[in-house]
């Protein structure tokens, strides 16, 4: 990754009270997460391809952390329960859909549990992304979330909104809609609460 761009991202996020760390591989980022989170803490996990690839839920649980990961629920009821509990976890780990080099974190979300925990509840939040999600401006990041993340997330979850075929958002009102929340994190009030881990790999969508 370009050094100047790295420095720009660090500076702009720092001015918004978000710490940034760069990693060459997903494995390195995973190692840092395991090191940072104490064994005694509970951890909520946002649904993310990147985190799945990292196998982070299984590793944390295996060593003794209490983990709330809705993708491991056995029923809709259990999933709902896990999503609520993750809002009060000590740590929350999540992916996101795009960042801007100006310092924004852009999320497009179906029910909103992931962004809710990102914004308030857990005392510590780690956001993990691959280099493919770095956009220049806020507009570019929002465009990415709507035109790339939304259709691919829809496909993964078995929905068929218009953007899947059109490759662009038409602000649909269909039952297939996958993005009821477009949330821009502009910064953090609590310094040190949020960390952004950027991995030098193409990860997720
Ligand atoms: S509003 Fe509809 S068309 Fe637009 S991104 Fe969401 S699901 Fe796709």
JSON list of N, CA, C and O and ligand atoms in Angstrom, two decimals, residues 108 146 150 161-163 168-172 176-179, ligand 1:
[
{"chain": "A", "resi": 108, "resn": "UNK", "atom": "N", "xyz": [-23.65, -0.11, 5.07]},
{"chain": "A", "resi": 108, "resn": "UNK", "atom": "CA", "xyz": [-25.01, -0.30, 4.57]},
{"chain": "A", "resi": 108, "resn": "UNK", "atom": "C", "xyz": [-25.51, -1.59, 5.22]},
{"chain": "A", "resi": 108, "resn": "UNK", "atom": "O", "xyz": [-24.82, -2.59, 5.24]},
{"chain": "A", "resi": 146, "resn": "UNK", "atom": "N", "xyz": [-23.42, 1.29, -1.83]},
{"chain": "A", "resi": 146, "resn": "UNK", "atom": "CA", "xyz": [-24.69, 1.06, -2.52]},
{"chain": "A", "resi": 146, "resn": "UNK", "atom": "C", "xyz": [-24.56, 0.19, -3.77]},
{"chain": "A", "resi": 146, "resn": "UNK", "atom": "O", "xyz": [-25.42, -0.64, -4.04]},
{"chain": "A", "resi": 150, "resn": "UNK", "atom": "N", "xyz": [-24.03, -3.65, -1.41]},
{"chain": "A", "resi": 150, "resn": "UNK", "atom": "CA", "xyz": [-25.44, -4.04, -1.27]},
{"chain": "A", "resi": 150, "resn": "UNK", "atom": "C", "xyz": [-25.81, -5.20, -2.18]},
{"chain": "A", "resi": 150, "resn": "UNK", "atom": "O", "xyz": [-26.35, -6.21, -1.70]},
{"chain": "A", "resi": 161, "resn": "UNK", "atom": "N", "xyz": [-32.77, -8.00, -4.90]},
{"chain": "A", "resi": 161, "resn": "UNK", "atom": "CA", "xyz": [-33.22, -6.63, -5.16]},
{"chain": "A", "resi": 161, "resn": "UNK", "atom": "C", "xyz": [-32.78, -6.18, -6.56]},
{"chain": "A", "resi": 161, "resn": "UNK", "atom": "O", "xyz": [-31.91, -6.80, -7.16]},
{"chain": "A", "resi": 162, "resn": "UNK", "atom": "N", "xyz": [-33.36, -5.09, -7.06]},
{"chain": "A", "resi": 162, "resn": "UNK", "atom": "CA", "xyz": [-33.03, -4.63, -8.42]},
{"chain": "A", "resi": 162, "resn": "UNK", "atom": "C", "xyz": [-31.54, -4.38, -8.65]},
{"chain": "A", "resi": 162, "resn": "UNK", "atom": "O", "xyz": [-31.04, -4.60, -9.75]},
{"chain": "A", "resi": 163, "resn": "UNK", "atom": "N", "xyz": [-30.81, -3.93, -7.64]},
{"chain": "A", "resi": 163, "resn": "UNK", "atom": "CA", "xyz": [-29.39, -3.60, -7.83]},
{"chain": "A", "resi": 163, "resn": "UNK", "atom": "C", "xyz": [-28.54, -4.80, -8.22]},
{"chain": "A", "resi": 163, "resn": "UNK", "atom": "O", "xyz": [-27.45, -4.65, -8.77]},
{"chain": "A", "resi": 168, "resn": "UNK", "atom": "N", "xyz": [-26.62, -0.98, -9.86]},
{"chain": "A", "resi": 168, "resn": "UNK", "atom": "CA", "xyz": [-26.70, 0.35, -9.27]},
{"chain": "A", "resi": 168, "resn": "UNK", "atom": "C", "xyz": [-27.97, 0.41, -8.43]},
{"chain": "A", "resi": 168, "resn": "UNK", "atom": "O", "xyz": [-28.92, -0.36, -8.63]},
{"chain": "A", "resi": 169, "resn": "UNK", "atom": "N", "xyz": [-27.96, 1.35, -7.47]},
{"chain": "A", "resi": 169, "resn": "UNK", "atom": "CA", "xyz": [-29.10, 1.48, -6.56]},
{"chain": "A", "resi": 169, "resn": "UNK", "atom": "C", "xyz": [-30.21, 2.32, -7.21]},
{"chain": "A", "resi": 169, "resn": "UNK", "atom": "O", "xyz": [-29.93, 3.37, -7.79]},
{"chain": "A", "resi": 170, "resn": "UNK", "atom": "N", "xyz": [-31.45, 1.84, -7.09]},
{"chain": "A", "resi": 170, "resn": "UNK", "atom": "CA", "xyz": [-32.58, 2.66, -7.57]},
{"chain": "A", "resi": 170, "resn": "UNK", "atom": "C", "xyz": [-33.51, 2.97, -6.39]},
{"chain": "A", "resi": 170, "resn": "UNK", "atom": "O", "xyz": [-34.69, 3.25, -6.58]},
{"chain": "A", "resi": 171, "resn": "UNK", "atom": "N", "xyz": [-32.96, 2.91, -5.18]},
{"chain": "A", "resi": 171, "resn": "UNK", "atom": "CA", "xyz": [-33.73, 3.19, -3.96]},
{"chain": "A", "resi": 171, "resn": "UNK", "atom": "C", "xyz": [-35.03, 2.40, -3.96]},
{"chain": "A", "resi": 171, "resn": "UNK", "atom": "O", "xyz": [-36.12, 2.96, -3.81]},
{"chain": "A", "resi": 172, "resn": "UNK", "atom": "N", "xyz": [-34.88, 1.09, -4.11]},
{"chain": "A", "resi": 172, "resn": "UNK", "atom": "CA", "xyz": [-36.07, 0.24, -4.28]},
{"chain": "A", "resi": 172, "resn": "UNK", "atom": "C", "xyz": [-36.89, 0.19, -2.99]},
{"chain": "A", "resi": 172, "resn": "UNK", "atom": "O", "xyz": [-36.39, 0.42, -1.90]},
{"chain": "A", "resi": 176, "resn": "UNK", "atom": "N", "xyz": [-37.40, -7.27, -1.20]},
{"chain": "A", "resi": 176, "resn": "UNK", "atom": "CA", "xyz": [-36.05, -7.81, -1.35]},
{"chain": "A", "resi": 176, "resn": "UNK", "atom": "C", "xyz": [-34.98, -6.82, -0.91]},
{"chain": "A", "resi": 176, "resn": "UNK", "atom": "O", "xyz": [-33.79, -7.11, -0.99]},
{"chain": "A", "resi": 177, "resn": "UNK", "atom": "N", "xyz": [-35.40, -5.64, -0.52]},
{"chain": "A", "resi": 177, "resn": "UNK", "atom": "CA", "xyz": [-34.43, -4.61, -0.14]},
{"chain": "A", "resi": 177, "resn": "UNK", "atom": "C", "xyz": [-33.51, -5.11, 0.98]},
{"chain": "A", "resi": 177, "resn": "UNK", "atom": "O", "xyz": [-33.97, -5.71, 1.94]},
{"chain": "A", "resi": 178, "resn": "UNK", "atom": "N", "xyz": [-32.21, -4.83, 0.85]},
{"chain": "A", "resi": 178, "resn": "UNK", "atom": "CA", "xyz": [-31.25, -5.31, 1.86]},
{"chain": "A", "resi": 178, "resn": "UNK", "atom": "C", "xyz": [-30.61, -4.17, 2.64]},
{"chain": "A", "resi": 178, "resn": "UNK", "atom": "O", "xyz": [-29.77, -4.40, 3.51]},
{"chain": "A", "resi": 179, "resn": "UNK", "atom": "N", "xyz": [-30.98, -2.92, 2.30]},
{"chain": "A", "resi": 179, "resn": "UNK", "atom": "CA", "xyz": [-30.27, -1.82, 2.95]},
{"chain": "A", "resi": 179, "resn": "UNK", "atom": "C", "xyz": [-31.25, -0.82, 3.55]},
{"chain": "A", "resi": 179, "resn": "UNK", "atom": "O", "xyz": [-31.57, 0.17, 2.91]},
{"chain": "B", "resi": 1, "resn": "LIG", "atom": "S1", "xyz": [-32.24, 0.37, -2.04]},
{"chain": "B", "resi": 1, "resn": "LIG", "atom": "FE1", "xyz": [-32.68, -1.50, -3.21]},
{"chain": "B", "resi": 1, "resn": "LIG", "atom": "S2", "xyz": [-31.62, -1.15, -5.16]},
{"chain": "B", "resi": 1, "resn": "LIG", "atom": "FE2", "xyz": [-30.72, 0.27, -3.69]},
{"chain": "B", "resi": 1, "resn": "LIG", "atom": "S3", "xyz": [-28.93, -0.76, -2.84]},
{"chain": "B", "resi": 1, "resn": "LIG", "atom": "FE3", "xyz": [-30.68, -1.14, -1.48]},
{"chain": "B", "resi": 1, "resn": "LIG", "atom": "S4", "xyz": [-31.50, -3.10, -2.15]},
{"chain": "B", "resi": 1, "resn": "LIG", "atom": "FE4", "xyz": [-30.23, -2.31, -3.82]}
]
